[in-house]
Structure formats: structure tokens, C-alpha cells
Short mmCIF file of C-alpha atoms in Angstrom, two decimals:
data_model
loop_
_atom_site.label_atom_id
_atom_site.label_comp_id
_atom_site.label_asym_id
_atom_site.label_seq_id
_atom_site.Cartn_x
_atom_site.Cartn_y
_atom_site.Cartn_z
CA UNK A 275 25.04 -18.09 -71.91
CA UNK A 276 27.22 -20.53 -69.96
CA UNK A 277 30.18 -18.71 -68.32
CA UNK A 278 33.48 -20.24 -67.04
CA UNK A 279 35.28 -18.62 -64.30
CA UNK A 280 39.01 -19.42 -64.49
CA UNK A 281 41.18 -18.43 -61.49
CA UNK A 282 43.74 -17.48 -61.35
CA UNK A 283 44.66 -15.29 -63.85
CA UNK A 284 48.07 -14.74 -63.27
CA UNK A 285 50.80 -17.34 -61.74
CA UNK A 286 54.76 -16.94 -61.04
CA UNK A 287 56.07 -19.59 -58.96
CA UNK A 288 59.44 -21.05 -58.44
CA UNK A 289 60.54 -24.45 -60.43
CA UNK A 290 59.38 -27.11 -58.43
CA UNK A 291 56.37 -25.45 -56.80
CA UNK A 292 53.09 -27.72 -56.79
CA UNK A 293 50.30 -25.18 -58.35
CA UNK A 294 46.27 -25.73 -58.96
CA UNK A 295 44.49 -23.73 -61.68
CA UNK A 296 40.55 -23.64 -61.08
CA UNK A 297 37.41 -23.33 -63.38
CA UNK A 298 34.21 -22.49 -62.20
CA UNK A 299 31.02 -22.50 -63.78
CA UNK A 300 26.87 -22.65 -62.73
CA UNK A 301 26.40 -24.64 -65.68
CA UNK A 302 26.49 -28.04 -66.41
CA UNK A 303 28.77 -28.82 -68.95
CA UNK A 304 28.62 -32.15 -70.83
CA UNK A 305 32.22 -32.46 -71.42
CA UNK A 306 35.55 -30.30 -70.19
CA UNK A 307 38.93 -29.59 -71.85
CA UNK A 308 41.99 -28.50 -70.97
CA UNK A 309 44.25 -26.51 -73.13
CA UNK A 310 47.59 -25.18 -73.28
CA UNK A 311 49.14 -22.04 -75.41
CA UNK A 312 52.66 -20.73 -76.07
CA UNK A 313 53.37 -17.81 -77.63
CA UNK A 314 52.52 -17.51 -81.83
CA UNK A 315 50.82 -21.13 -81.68
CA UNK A 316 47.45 -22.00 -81.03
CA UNK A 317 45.64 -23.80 -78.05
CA UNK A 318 47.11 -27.57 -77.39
CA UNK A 319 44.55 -29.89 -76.28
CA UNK A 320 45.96 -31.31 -73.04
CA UNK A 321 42.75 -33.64 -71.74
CA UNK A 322 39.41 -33.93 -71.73
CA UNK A 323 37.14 -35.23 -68.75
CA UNK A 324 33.29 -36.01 -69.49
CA UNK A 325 32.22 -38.09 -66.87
CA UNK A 326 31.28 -36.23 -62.85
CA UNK A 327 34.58 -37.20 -60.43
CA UNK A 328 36.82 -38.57 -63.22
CA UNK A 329 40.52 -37.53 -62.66
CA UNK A 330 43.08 -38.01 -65.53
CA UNK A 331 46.38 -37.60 -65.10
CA UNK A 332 49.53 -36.38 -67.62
CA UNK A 333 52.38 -36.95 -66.19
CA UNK A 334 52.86 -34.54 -63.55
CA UNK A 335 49.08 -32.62 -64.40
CA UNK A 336 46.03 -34.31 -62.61
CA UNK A 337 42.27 -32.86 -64.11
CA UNK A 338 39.60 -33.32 -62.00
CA UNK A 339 36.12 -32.97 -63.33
CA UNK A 340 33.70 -32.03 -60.65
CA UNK A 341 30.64 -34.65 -59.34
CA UNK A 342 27.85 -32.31 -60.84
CA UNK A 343 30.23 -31.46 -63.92
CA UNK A 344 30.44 -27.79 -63.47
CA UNK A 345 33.22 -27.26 -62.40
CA UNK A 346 37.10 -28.34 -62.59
CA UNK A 347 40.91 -28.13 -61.94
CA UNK A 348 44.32 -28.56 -63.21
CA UNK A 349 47.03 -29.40 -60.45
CA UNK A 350 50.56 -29.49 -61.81
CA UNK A 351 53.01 -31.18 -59.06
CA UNK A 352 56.64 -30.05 -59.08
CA UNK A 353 56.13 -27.43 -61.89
CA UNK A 354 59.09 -26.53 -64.58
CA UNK A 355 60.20 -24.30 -66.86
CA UNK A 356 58.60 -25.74 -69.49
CA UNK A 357 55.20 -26.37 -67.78
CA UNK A 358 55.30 -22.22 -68.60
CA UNK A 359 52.15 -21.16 -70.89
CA UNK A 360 48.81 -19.95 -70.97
CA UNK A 361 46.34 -22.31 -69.62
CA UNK A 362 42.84 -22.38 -70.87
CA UNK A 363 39.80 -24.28 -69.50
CA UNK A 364 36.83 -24.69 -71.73
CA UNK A 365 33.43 -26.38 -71.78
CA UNK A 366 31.19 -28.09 -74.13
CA UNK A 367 27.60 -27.17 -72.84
CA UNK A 368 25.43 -29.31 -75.55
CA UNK A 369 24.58 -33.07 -74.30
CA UNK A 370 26.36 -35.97 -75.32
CA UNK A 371 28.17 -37.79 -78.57
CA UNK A 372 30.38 -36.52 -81.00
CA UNK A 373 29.28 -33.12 -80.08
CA UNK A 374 29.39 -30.03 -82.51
CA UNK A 375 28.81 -27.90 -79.17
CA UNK A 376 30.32 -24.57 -79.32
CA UNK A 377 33.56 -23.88 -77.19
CA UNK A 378 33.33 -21.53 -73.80
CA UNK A 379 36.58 -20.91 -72.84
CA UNK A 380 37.43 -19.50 -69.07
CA UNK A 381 39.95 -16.56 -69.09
CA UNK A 382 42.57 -18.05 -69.01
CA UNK A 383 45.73 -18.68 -66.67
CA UNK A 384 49.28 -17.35 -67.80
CA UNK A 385 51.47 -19.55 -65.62
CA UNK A 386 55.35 -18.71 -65.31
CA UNK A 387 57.59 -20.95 -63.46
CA UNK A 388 61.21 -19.99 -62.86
CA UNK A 389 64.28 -21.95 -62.56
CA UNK B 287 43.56 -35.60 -85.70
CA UNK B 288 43.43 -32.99 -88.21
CA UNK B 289 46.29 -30.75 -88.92
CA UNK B 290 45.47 -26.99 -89.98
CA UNK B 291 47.79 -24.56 -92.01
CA UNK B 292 46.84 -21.16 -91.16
CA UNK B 293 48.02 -17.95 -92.97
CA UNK B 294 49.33 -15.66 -92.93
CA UNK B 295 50.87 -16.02 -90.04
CA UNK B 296 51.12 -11.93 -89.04
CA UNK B 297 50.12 -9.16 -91.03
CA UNK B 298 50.33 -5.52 -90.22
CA UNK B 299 47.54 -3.69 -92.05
CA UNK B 300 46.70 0.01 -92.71
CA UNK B 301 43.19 1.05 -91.80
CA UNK B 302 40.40 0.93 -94.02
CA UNK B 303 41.55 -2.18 -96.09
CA UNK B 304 40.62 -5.77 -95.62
CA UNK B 305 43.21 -8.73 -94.66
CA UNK B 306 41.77 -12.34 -95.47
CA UNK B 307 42.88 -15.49 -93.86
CA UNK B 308 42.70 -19.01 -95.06
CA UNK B 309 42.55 -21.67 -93.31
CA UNK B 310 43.59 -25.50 -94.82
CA UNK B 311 42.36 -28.65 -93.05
CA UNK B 312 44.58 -31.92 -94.29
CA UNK B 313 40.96 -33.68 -93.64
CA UNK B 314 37.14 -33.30 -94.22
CA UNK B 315 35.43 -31.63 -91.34
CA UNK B 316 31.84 -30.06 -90.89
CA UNK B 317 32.48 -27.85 -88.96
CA UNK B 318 34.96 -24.69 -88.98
CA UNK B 319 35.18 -22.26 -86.03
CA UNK B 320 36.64 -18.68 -86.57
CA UNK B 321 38.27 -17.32 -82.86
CA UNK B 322 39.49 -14.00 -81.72
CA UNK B 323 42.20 -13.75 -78.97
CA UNK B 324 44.07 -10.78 -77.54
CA UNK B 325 47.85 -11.91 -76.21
CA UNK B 326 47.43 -13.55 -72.87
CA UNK B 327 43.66 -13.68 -73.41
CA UNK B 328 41.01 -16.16 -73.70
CA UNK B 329 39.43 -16.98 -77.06
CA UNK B 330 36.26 -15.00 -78.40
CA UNK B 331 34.32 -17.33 -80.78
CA UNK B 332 33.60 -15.11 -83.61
CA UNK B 333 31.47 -17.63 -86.33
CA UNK B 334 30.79 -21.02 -87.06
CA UNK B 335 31.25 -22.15 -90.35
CA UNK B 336 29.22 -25.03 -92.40
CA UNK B 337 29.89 -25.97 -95.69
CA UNK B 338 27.20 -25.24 -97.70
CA UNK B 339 25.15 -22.62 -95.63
CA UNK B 340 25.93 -19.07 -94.21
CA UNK B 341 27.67 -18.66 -91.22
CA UNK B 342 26.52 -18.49 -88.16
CA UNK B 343 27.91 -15.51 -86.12
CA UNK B 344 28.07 -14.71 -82.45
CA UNK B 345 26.63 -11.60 -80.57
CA UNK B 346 28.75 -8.79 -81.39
CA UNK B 347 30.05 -9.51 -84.84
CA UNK B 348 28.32 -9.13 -87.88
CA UNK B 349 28.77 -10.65 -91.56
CA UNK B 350 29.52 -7.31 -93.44
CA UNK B 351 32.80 -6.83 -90.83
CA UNK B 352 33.93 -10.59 -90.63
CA UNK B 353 32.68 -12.46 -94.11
CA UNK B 354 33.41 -15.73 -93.81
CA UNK B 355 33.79 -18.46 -97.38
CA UNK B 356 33.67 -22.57 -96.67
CA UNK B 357 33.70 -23.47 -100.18
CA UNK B 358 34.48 -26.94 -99.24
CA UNK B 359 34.97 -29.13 -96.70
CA UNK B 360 39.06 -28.52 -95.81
CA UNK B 361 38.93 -24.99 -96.70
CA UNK B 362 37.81 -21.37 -95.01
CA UNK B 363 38.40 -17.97 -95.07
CA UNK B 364 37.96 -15.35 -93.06
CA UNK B 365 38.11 -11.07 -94.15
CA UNK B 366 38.86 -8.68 -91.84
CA UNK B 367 37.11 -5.79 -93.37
CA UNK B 368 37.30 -2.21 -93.53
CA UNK B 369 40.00 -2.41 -90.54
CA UNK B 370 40.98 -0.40 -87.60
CA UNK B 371 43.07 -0.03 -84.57
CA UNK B 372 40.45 -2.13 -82.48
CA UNK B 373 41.12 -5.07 -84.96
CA UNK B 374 44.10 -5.62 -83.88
CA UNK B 375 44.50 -9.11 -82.12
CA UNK B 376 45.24 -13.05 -82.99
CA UNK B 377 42.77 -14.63 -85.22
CA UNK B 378 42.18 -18.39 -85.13
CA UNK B 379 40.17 -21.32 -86.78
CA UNK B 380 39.24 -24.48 -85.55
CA UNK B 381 38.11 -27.68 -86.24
CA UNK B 382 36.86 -30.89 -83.66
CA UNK B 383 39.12 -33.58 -83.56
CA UNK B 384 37.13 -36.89 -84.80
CA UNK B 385 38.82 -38.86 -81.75
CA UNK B 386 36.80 -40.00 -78.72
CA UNK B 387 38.45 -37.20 -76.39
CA UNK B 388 36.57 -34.36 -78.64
CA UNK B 389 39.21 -31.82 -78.45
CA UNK B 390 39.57 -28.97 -81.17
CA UNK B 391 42.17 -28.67 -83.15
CA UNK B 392 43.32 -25.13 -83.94
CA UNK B 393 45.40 -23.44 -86.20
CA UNK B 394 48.54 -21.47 -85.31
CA UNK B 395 46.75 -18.40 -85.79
CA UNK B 396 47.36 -14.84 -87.77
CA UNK B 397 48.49 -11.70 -85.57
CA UNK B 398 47.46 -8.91 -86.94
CA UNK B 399 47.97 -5.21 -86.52
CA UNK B 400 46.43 -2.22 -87.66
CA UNK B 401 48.11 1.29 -88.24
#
């Protein structure tokens, strides 16, 4: 079973606060995604990185995928009100293509940012 | 990317009885994943549902509690049956995006409460 370690679980910074949400994992995963959740919707895909050392950026949200592609991170630079939500990391452990790979999802990260 | 219409959208429910939730793709898609989520929590995949076969559950959850239909390929329900207290939480399908970042798409789930 491939586990995801998301850390950390809980964030409450100030508006304008750089932050950096981590996911951890001893598996390789083929590809990684990024989601994000407000309240009575479902999970928003935000990015996903498949190749070891890639780094997207959104805006003010920069993904890294890690070299051996276990591991990753979401750093959000001057954070707002808005940026508030539940963050969820998830992997895609089955190899290549347009995969039908189940989802592991890390815990999760419930960021709130206030004015 | 396919757009899914998920309902109902909350339900509160006495125990004992069943609730069943549909879930309508606006596109053909092989694929339909059924998710669990407490508030603020990560996502539990629950099933995997092909069109044309059974479903395929995940440790922990059994067909005679969570029957799952895919009578076609835009369509899926899933029955919460004989409910209790410990059902209470967010249920969600899924279904991949056919785009080249393979995200998920996922519906904007049902809350739903047992008394």
C-alpha cells in the first residue's frame, strides 16, 4: 500500500505570510497532484508534476516534484485570504500513460490565512 | 474536462434505511471512483466502478453496505445501506480528466447525516 505523509495538518498564518505544505512518501509515484477544497465542493485539481525535479508554478504556488519522485511540496508566496482551503496531495502509483491508477491522497492540509 | 452533477447534495437520514446517490458525467468515461471524506479530512477511496463489470471495492467496505450501479458510461450510483451514525460523512465520485495533466475530476459531493 503506498502511503503519503502530508505535513502539516493544520496552518493559520497572517495574509502575506510565505507558507510550504509537504508530502512525503517511500514510494515511487509515477505522477503527483495537487488539489484544493472549499467547503461543500469537491477537490480542485491545482497541478500535476510527473517528471523527478520538475517545478510548476501558479501564480503565486510553486510544486516541486522530488528527483526520485516520492516526494513533493506546495510553497505559496505572500498567501491571502482566498489562498484559504484544504490542501490535498495525492499520488498515482501505477507506471506511465493515460493512467487508470487509483488515487492516494495524503491527509490533507487545512490552511487559514487571515487578513 | 468532464463536468459531474452530483446529488443530492445533503441528506439527513434515519438509521436503518438506505440513501442512494447518482452521479452524471456530461461525457463518456471508463472509469468511476466512489470517495469517502470526513470534513477537513482526506479522501477514503471506497470502489471503482467499470461499466459493464462489478465493482471493485477497497479493504474495508463491502458490496452488500455500499452497492454500487454503472449502467452506462456517464452514469453511477452509489447506496448507502442499512445506515448508521458511523455513516455519516461526505460522499464523492470521480472521474480522470482525458487531458495530458491526468487530474480527476470530482463531483461536489453529498453530506450526509444519520440520526
Amino acid at each position: 500500500t503506498q502511503l503519503l505523509e502530508q505535513s502539516p495538518q493544520f496552518l493559520s498564518i497572517q495574509e502575506g505570510e510565505n507558507l510550504t505544505v509537504y508530502c512525503n512518501s517511500s514510494s515511487v509515484f509515477s505522477s503527483l497532484q495537487w488539489y484544493r477544497q472549499e467547503p461543500g465542493e469537491g477537490p480542485v485539481l491545482l497541478v500535476t508534476v510527473v517528471t523527478g525535479g520538475e517545478v510548476k508554478k501558479l501564480k503565486r504556488l510553486t510544486f516541486q516534484f522530488g528527483d526520485a519522485r516520492k516526494d513533493s511540496s506546495l510553497h505559496i508566496t505572500a498567501a491571502q485570504p482566498g489562498d484559504t482551503g484544504l490542501y490535498l496531495c495525492a499520488g498515482i502509483a501505477n507506471a506511465g500513460g493515460t493512467s487508470y491508477g487509483k488515487l492516494t491522497f495524503g491527509q490533507g492540509t487545512i490552511l487559514t490565512v487571515h487578513p | 474536462s468532464a463536468v459531474i452533477s452530483q446529488k443530492p447534495s445533503r441528506d439527513i437520514c434515519q438509521r436503518g434505511t438506505s440513501l442512494t446517490i447518482q452521479c452524471q458525467v456530461d461525457s463518456q468515461v471508463t472509469m468511476m471512483f466512489w470517495y469517502r471524506q470526513q470534513p477537513g479530512q482526506s479522501l477514503t477511496l471506497i470502489a471503482t466502478a467499470n461499466q459493464g463489470s462489478e465493482a471493485t471495492y477497497e479493504s474495508g467496505f463491502v458490496i452488500d453496505k455500499f452497492p454500487i450501479s454503472r449502467p452506462n458510461l456517464t452514469f453511477s450510483t452509489l447506496t448507502v445501506s442499512n445506515m448508521s451514525p458511523e455513516d455519516s460523512s461526505i460522499y464523492l465520485c470521480s472521474v480522470e480528466k482525458r487531458l495530458a495533466n491526468y487530474g480527476y475530476t470530482f463531483g461536489s459531493g453529498t453530506r450526509l447525516t444519520v440520526v
